[in-house]
Amino acid sequence: MSHPIISLHHWFDSPPGRYLLAWEQERFDEAVADIFGYHGLQIGIPMLDGLRANRIPHQWLALGEEGIAMLPGARAVTPQPATGAAAGPDPLRLLALLADPVALPFADNSLDLILLPHTLEQSVDPHAALREVERVLVPEGRVVISGLNPVSLWALRQHRARLYQRLGRGRLFLPDAGEFIGYRRLRDWLRLLSFEVESARFGCYRPAARSSHWLERFAWMDRLGEQWWPILGAAYFLVAVKRVHGMRLLEPAWRTAPQRATASVPVANRGATQKPSHRTSLVPTAAAGTTDRKKV
């Protein structure tokens, strides 16, 4: 898996890669700005600092061996909850953690926010990676995912390039980094794991051009794409919340301790009940035309 990951990182240095990375950076800044907690984790893509707009005190950047090797001066460390990240816009401010998405070195229900920028596309088992995310997230924790849309102009050019490669010519437009997961498929996976999609958005509607000149000339298509073909963007971005049904919050012991009654409760006196009194009524007799007294 080393070659696909390196090719994806190198692809982000190309004009379409920088265009996609800039769009995703804006989406991450908007999504994580108002998310609070104590521990945040970003898995993959060191060129994108998804936690820079977030105020969570303890932040980590989890990378594979290839990703850490691309960071100058970075080294793998074990997670220390007491160590915070230094402030600054540089992605290198995050601690580089050597970890695999399918086996995160964190305890259950220990993280408040997890970012997955194109992480599922690079994973050997993306569904297992999502299960691992569900395990380490706290109830009501959030996961932010971005990926390439398999139903877009970029994906269409990628399919055409694959056909040309079978004929012995042409090259791929997008990196050959695993399988692109569609938005609807990913949403079904999240529902199976008790996640609720809070928001979703598509973007990058410009044609699949390799030069920055042509990408700038088609900048007007971003405005029209959001209005006329919103689900055909080159990338998608979503935020999901972990829901736990029947969850009960733990309270301090002094709140759940039984309280003594401060006043005695009066007991009803059964002997004080009175017997019902007899009532008399006048009932006329038809034969004598007089009235007789009868007890009712």
Short mmCIF file of C-alpha atoms in Angstrom, two decimals:
data_model
loop_
_atom_site.label_atom_id
_atom_site.label_comp_id
_atom_site.label_asym_id
_atom_site.label_seq_id
_atom_site.Cartn_x
_atom_site.Cartn_y
_atom_site.Cartn_z
CA MET A 1 0.00 0.00 0.00
CA SER A 2 3.01 2.32 0.07
CA HIS A 3 2.88 3.26 -3.61
CA PRO A 4 -0.79 4.43 -3.66
CA ILE A 5 -0.31 6.57 -0.57
CA ILE A 6 2.81 8.28 -1.94
CA SER A 7 1.11 8.91 -5.29
CA LEU A 8 -1.83 10.54 -3.53
CA HIS A 9 0.46 12.84 -1.56
CA HIS A 10 2.35 13.80 -4.72
CA TRP A 11 -0.90 14.40 -6.58
CA PHE A 12 -1.81 17.14 -4.12
CA ASP A 13 1.21 19.09 -5.41
CA SER A 14 -0.38 19.32 -8.88
CA PRO A 15 -2.73 22.19 -9.88
CA PRO A 16 -5.94 20.12 -9.54
CA GLY A 17 -4.66 18.73 -6.25
CA ARG A 18 -4.01 22.19 -4.84
CA TYR A 19 -7.43 23.33 -6.05
CA LEU A 20 -9.10 20.41 -4.26
CA LEU A 21 -6.98 20.88 -1.14
CA ALA A 22 -7.90 24.57 -0.88
CA TRP A 23 -11.61 23.76 -1.11
CA GLU A 24 -11.35 21.06 1.55
CA GLN A 25 -9.34 23.30 3.87
CA GLU A 26 -12.15 25.86 3.85
CA ARG A 27 -14.74 23.17 4.57
CA PHE A 28 -12.75 21.76 7.49
CA ASP A 29 -12.25 25.22 8.98
CA GLU A 30 -16.00 25.86 8.84
CA ALA A 31 -16.97 22.45 10.23
CA VAL A 32 -14.64 22.22 13.24
CA ALA A 33 -14.76 25.83 14.40
CA ASP A 34 -17.63 25.26 16.87
CA ILE A 35 -16.84 21.68 17.96
CA PHE A 36 -15.68 21.48 21.57
CA GLY A 37 -13.99 18.75 23.54
CA TYR A 38 -10.62 17.66 24.86
CA HIS A 39 -9.05 15.33 22.27
CA GLY A 40 -9.01 15.62 18.48
CA LEU A 41 -7.37 13.41 15.86
CA GLN A 42 -6.66 13.80 12.14
CA ILE A 43 -5.76 10.65 10.20
CA GLY A 44 -3.74 11.16 7.02
CA ILE A 45 -2.93 14.00 4.57
CA PRO A 46 -0.29 16.10 6.41
CA MET A 47 -0.63 18.86 3.79
CA LEU A 48 -4.08 19.67 5.19
CA ASP A 49 -4.39 21.10 8.70
CA GLY A 50 -7.99 20.26 9.48
CA LEU A 51 -7.74 21.15 13.17
CA ARG A 52 -6.22 24.61 12.85
CA ALA A 53 -9.59 26.39 13.39
CA ASN A 54 -10.56 24.17 16.33
CA ARG A 55 -9.95 24.99 20.00
CA ILE A 56 -9.60 21.44 21.31
CA PRO A 57 -6.48 21.51 23.55
CA HIS A 58 -5.05 18.07 22.70
CA GLN A 59 -4.62 17.35 18.98
CA TRP A 60 -2.83 14.61 17.06
CA LEU A 61 -1.98 13.85 13.45
CA ALA A 62 -1.92 10.09 12.75
CA LEU A 63 0.11 8.99 9.74
CA GLY A 64 1.55 5.82 8.31
CA GLU A 65 5.26 5.24 7.88
CA GLU A 66 5.24 6.82 4.43
CA GLY A 67 3.39 9.91 5.61
CA ILE A 68 5.71 10.48 8.56
CA ALA A 69 8.75 10.11 6.31
CA MET A 70 7.48 13.03 4.21
CA LEU A 71 7.44 15.37 7.22
CA PRO A 72 10.85 16.96 7.80
CA GLY A 73 11.82 16.87 11.44
CA ALA A 74 8.71 14.94 12.48
CA ARG A 75 8.84 11.71 14.44
CA ALA A 76 6.34 9.15 15.64
CA VAL A 77 5.23 9.43 19.25
CA THR A 78 2.80 7.68 21.51
CA PRO A 79 -0.36 9.57 22.49
CA GLN A 80 0.01 11.52 25.73
CA PRO A 81 -3.30 13.12 26.82
CA ALA A 82 -1.49 15.69 28.95
CA THR A 83 0.50 17.09 26.02
CA GLY A 84 -1.13 19.78 23.94
CA ALA A 85 -0.42 21.03 20.42
CA ALA A 86 1.37 24.29 19.89
CA ALA A 87 -0.52 27.07 18.18
CA GLY A 88 0.17 28.03 14.61
CA PRO A 89 -1.07 27.53 11.05
CA ASP A 90 1.65 25.05 10.10
CA PRO A 91 0.42 21.42 9.85
CA LEU A 92 3.69 20.35 11.48
CA ARG A 93 2.45 21.77 14.79
CA LEU A 94 0.43 18.56 15.28
CA LEU A 95 2.13 15.57 16.83
CA ALA A 96 2.93 12.93 14.22
CA LEU A 97 1.50 9.68 15.52
CA LEU A 98 2.39 6.38 13.85
CA ALA A 99 -0.94 4.57 13.60
CA ASP A 100 -3.13 2.59 11.23
CA PRO A 101 -6.78 3.60 10.68
CA VAL A 102 -7.99 0.06 11.43
CA ALA A 103 -6.10 -0.11 14.77
CA LEU A 104 -5.98 3.21 16.58
CA PRO A 105 -3.94 3.32 19.83
CA PHE A 106 -6.71 4.98 21.84
CA ALA A 107 -9.11 3.68 24.47
CA ASP A 108 -12.82 3.29 23.88
CA ASN A 109 -14.86 6.48 24.04
CA SER A 110 -11.78 8.70 24.40
CA LEU A 111 -11.82 11.12 21.41
CA ASP A 112 -14.22 13.98 20.76
CA LEU A 113 -13.39 14.71 17.10
CA ILE A 114 -11.85 12.66 14.28
CA LEU A 115 -11.01 13.94 10.79
CA LEU A 116 -10.74 11.54 7.85
CA PRO A 117 -9.48 13.47 4.79
CA HIS A 118 -9.36 10.81 2.05
CA THR A 119 -8.47 8.27 4.72
CA LEU A 120 -11.07 5.67 3.76
CA GLU A 121 -9.89 5.68 0.15
CA GLN A 122 -6.38 4.71 1.25
CA SER A 123 -7.42 2.13 3.84
CA VAL A 124 -7.23 -1.58 3.10
CA ASP A 125 -10.58 -2.09 4.85
CA PRO A 126 -12.55 1.18 4.95
CA HIS A 127 -15.48 -0.37 6.80
CA ALA A 128 -13.15 -1.63 9.53
CA ALA A 129 -11.65 1.85 9.76
CA LEU A 130 -15.13 3.30 10.35
CA ARG A 131 -15.79 0.71 13.06
CA GLU A 132 -12.54 1.75 14.74
CA VAL A 133 -13.63 5.38 14.58
CA GLU A 134 -16.94 4.46 16.19
CA ARG A 135 -15.09 2.65 18.97
CA VAL A 136 -12.81 5.51 20.01
CA LEU A 137 -15.35 8.32 19.64
CA VAL A 138 -17.28 9.47 22.69
CA PRO A 139 -21.09 9.52 22.51
CA GLU A 140 -22.16 12.62 20.56
CA GLY A 141 -18.63 12.84 19.15
CA ARG A 142 -18.17 13.90 15.54
CA VAL A 143 -16.34 12.49 12.55
CA VAL A 144 -15.58 14.69 9.52
CA ILE A 145 -14.96 12.88 6.22
CA SER A 146 -13.89 14.08 2.80
CA GLY A 147 -13.47 11.98 -0.32
CA LEU A 148 -13.49 11.92 -4.10
CA ASN A 149 -16.88 11.54 -5.72
CA PRO A 150 -17.05 8.56 -8.14
CA VAL A 151 -19.91 10.33 -10.00
CA SER A 152 -18.29 13.48 -11.39
CA LEU A 153 -16.42 14.87 -14.39
CA TRP A 154 -13.15 13.98 -12.74
CA ALA A 155 -14.22 10.38 -12.19
CA LEU A 156 -15.43 10.19 -15.81
CA ARG A 157 -11.98 11.21 -17.05
CA GLN A 158 -10.43 8.68 -14.68
CA HIS A 159 -12.54 5.86 -16.16
CA ARG A 160 -11.62 6.95 -19.68
CA ALA A 161 -7.92 6.97 -18.74
CA ARG A 162 -8.22 3.41 -17.43
CA LEU A 163 -9.63 2.29 -20.78
CA TYR A 164 -6.77 4.00 -22.60
CA GLN A 165 -4.26 2.29 -20.32
CA ARG A 166 -5.64 -1.08 -21.37
CA LEU A 167 -4.77 -0.09 -24.90
CA GLY A 168 -1.24 0.79 -23.85
CA ARG A 169 -1.43 4.58 -23.79
CA GLY A 170 -2.58 7.43 -21.60
CA ARG A 171 -2.17 8.15 -17.91
CA LEU A 172 -4.55 8.51 -15.01
CA PHE A 173 -5.88 11.90 -14.00
CA LEU A 174 -6.58 11.03 -10.35
CA PRO A 175 -4.22 9.03 -8.12
CA ASP A 176 -4.71 5.30 -8.16
CA ALA A 177 -5.21 5.13 -4.38
CA GLY A 178 -7.66 2.34 -3.70
CA GLU A 179 -11.40 2.50 -4.33
CA PHE A 180 -13.38 5.71 -4.41
CA ILE A 181 -16.35 5.43 -2.04
CA GLY A 182 -19.56 7.13 -3.10
CA TYR A 183 -21.53 9.42 -0.81
CA ARG A 184 -24.64 7.22 -0.64
CA ARG A 185 -22.59 4.13 0.10
CA LEU A 186 -20.71 5.93 2.85
CA ARG A 187 -23.94 7.23 4.34
CA ASP A 188 -25.31 3.67 4.56
CA TRP A 189 -22.15 2.53 6.34
CA LEU A 190 -22.49 5.35 8.85
CA ARG A 191 -26.11 4.48 9.57
CA LEU A 192 -25.19 0.88 10.28
CA LEU A 193 -22.68 2.12 12.86
CA SER A 194 -25.25 4.39 14.60
CA PHE A 195 -23.92 7.60 13.05
CA GLU A 196 -26.24 10.40 12.01
CA VAL A 197 -25.17 12.57 9.08
CA GLU A 198 -25.39 16.12 10.35
CA SER A 199 -24.38 17.96 7.16
CA ALA A 200 -23.10 17.10 3.69
CA ARG A 201 -21.78 19.14 0.79
CA PHE A 202 -20.28 18.64 -2.68
CA GLY A 203 -17.72 20.86 -4.38
CA CYS A 204 -15.05 21.32 -7.06
CA TYR A 205 -17.20 21.49 -10.21
CA ARG A 206 -14.50 22.65 -12.61
CA PRO A 207 -13.54 20.31 -15.47
CA ALA A 208 -10.71 17.81 -15.12
CA ALA A 209 -7.89 20.05 -16.32
CA ARG A 210 -4.24 19.55 -15.44
CA SER A 211 -3.09 23.18 -15.79
CA SER A 212 -3.88 25.97 -13.37
CA HIS A 213 -4.62 28.28 -16.33
CA TRP A 214 -7.64 26.25 -17.44
CA LEU A 215 -8.80 25.67 -13.90
CA GLU A 216 -8.92 29.42 -13.34
CA ARG A 217 -10.78 30.01 -16.60
CA PHE A 218 -13.55 27.63 -15.48
CA ALA A 219 -13.87 29.12 -12.00
CA TRP A 220 -17.43 30.26 -12.84
CA MET A 221 -18.55 26.63 -12.91
CA ASP A 222 -18.24 26.40 -9.12
CA ARG A 223 -21.13 28.83 -8.68
CA LEU A 224 -23.32 27.16 -11.27
CA GLY A 225 -22.48 23.66 -10.08
CA GLU A 226 -23.82 24.23 -6.58
CA GLN A 227 -27.11 25.37 -8.08
CA TRP A 228 -27.69 23.13 -11.10
CA TRP A 229 -25.79 19.86 -10.51
CA PRO A 230 -24.96 19.80 -6.77
CA ILE A 231 -24.28 16.05 -6.47
CA LEU A 232 -21.79 15.94 -9.37
CA GLY A 233 -18.91 17.70 -7.66
CA ALA A 234 -15.47 16.16 -7.76
CA ALA A 235 -15.36 15.84 -3.96
CA TYR A 236 -17.81 15.49 -1.09
CA PHE A 237 -17.61 16.57 2.52
CA LEU A 238 -19.78 15.41 5.43
CA VAL A 239 -20.06 15.63 9.21
CA ALA A 240 -21.58 12.75 11.20
CA VAL A 241 -22.47 12.44 14.90
CA LYS A 242 -22.19 9.26 16.95
CA ARG A 243 -25.56 8.51 18.51
CA VAL A 244 -25.94 6.15 21.46
CA HIS A 245 -29.56 5.17 22.12
CA GLY A 246 -30.55 4.75 25.73
CA MET A 247 -27.42 6.46 27.00
CA ARG A 248 -27.46 7.55 30.66
CA LEU A 249 -25.01 10.15 31.88
CA LEU A 250 -23.07 9.29 35.03
CA GLU A 251 -23.61 11.66 37.93
CA PRO A 252 -21.68 12.21 41.17
CA ALA A 253 -22.44 9.78 43.98
CA TRP A 254 -23.89 12.50 46.22
CA ARG A 255 -26.60 13.17 43.65
CA THR A 256 -27.75 9.56 43.47
CA ALA A 257 -27.58 8.89 47.26
CA PRO A 258 -31.02 8.41 48.93
CA GLN A 259 -32.25 11.47 50.78
CA ARG A 260 -33.74 11.26 54.31
CA ALA A 261 -37.21 12.61 54.84
CA THR A 262 -37.16 15.81 56.88
CA ALA A 263 -40.80 15.56 58.02
CA SER A 264 -42.95 12.65 59.20
CA VAL A 265 -45.69 11.47 56.92
CA PRO A 266 -49.14 11.27 58.63
CA VAL A 267 -50.76 7.84 58.67
CA ALA A 268 -54.48 7.59 57.98
CA ASN A 269 -56.59 6.37 60.94
CA ARG A 270 -58.77 3.61 59.72
CA GLY A 271 -60.85 3.63 62.92
CA ALA A 272 -61.90 7.19 62.33
CA THR A 273 -64.07 6.28 59.42
CA GLN A 274 -67.76 6.83 60.04
CA LYS A 275 -70.51 4.42 59.18
CA PRO A 276 -72.99 5.63 56.63
CA SER A 277 -76.20 6.90 58.23
CA HIS A 278 -79.62 5.47 57.34
CA ARG A 279 -81.88 7.65 55.31
CA THR A 280 -85.63 7.45 55.28
CA SER A 281 -87.92 8.23 52.42
CA LEU A 282 -91.65 8.36 51.98
CA VAL A 283 -92.91 5.80 49.51
CA PRO A 284 -96.63 6.02 48.56
CA THR A 285 -98.78 2.87 48.51
CA ALA A 286 -101.15 2.45 45.66
CA ALA A 287 -103.83 0.51 47.57
CA ALA A 288 -104.40 2.60 50.70
CA GLY A 289 -103.33 5.91 49.28
CA THR A 290 -101.16 6.48 52.35
CA THR A 291 -97.44 6.67 52.77
CA ASP A 292 -95.18 4.14 54.50
CA ARG A 293 -91.74 4.80 55.89
CA LYS A 294 -89.06 2.55 54.47
CA LYS A 295 -85.44 2.44 55.21
CA VAL A 296 -83.20 2.86 52.27
#
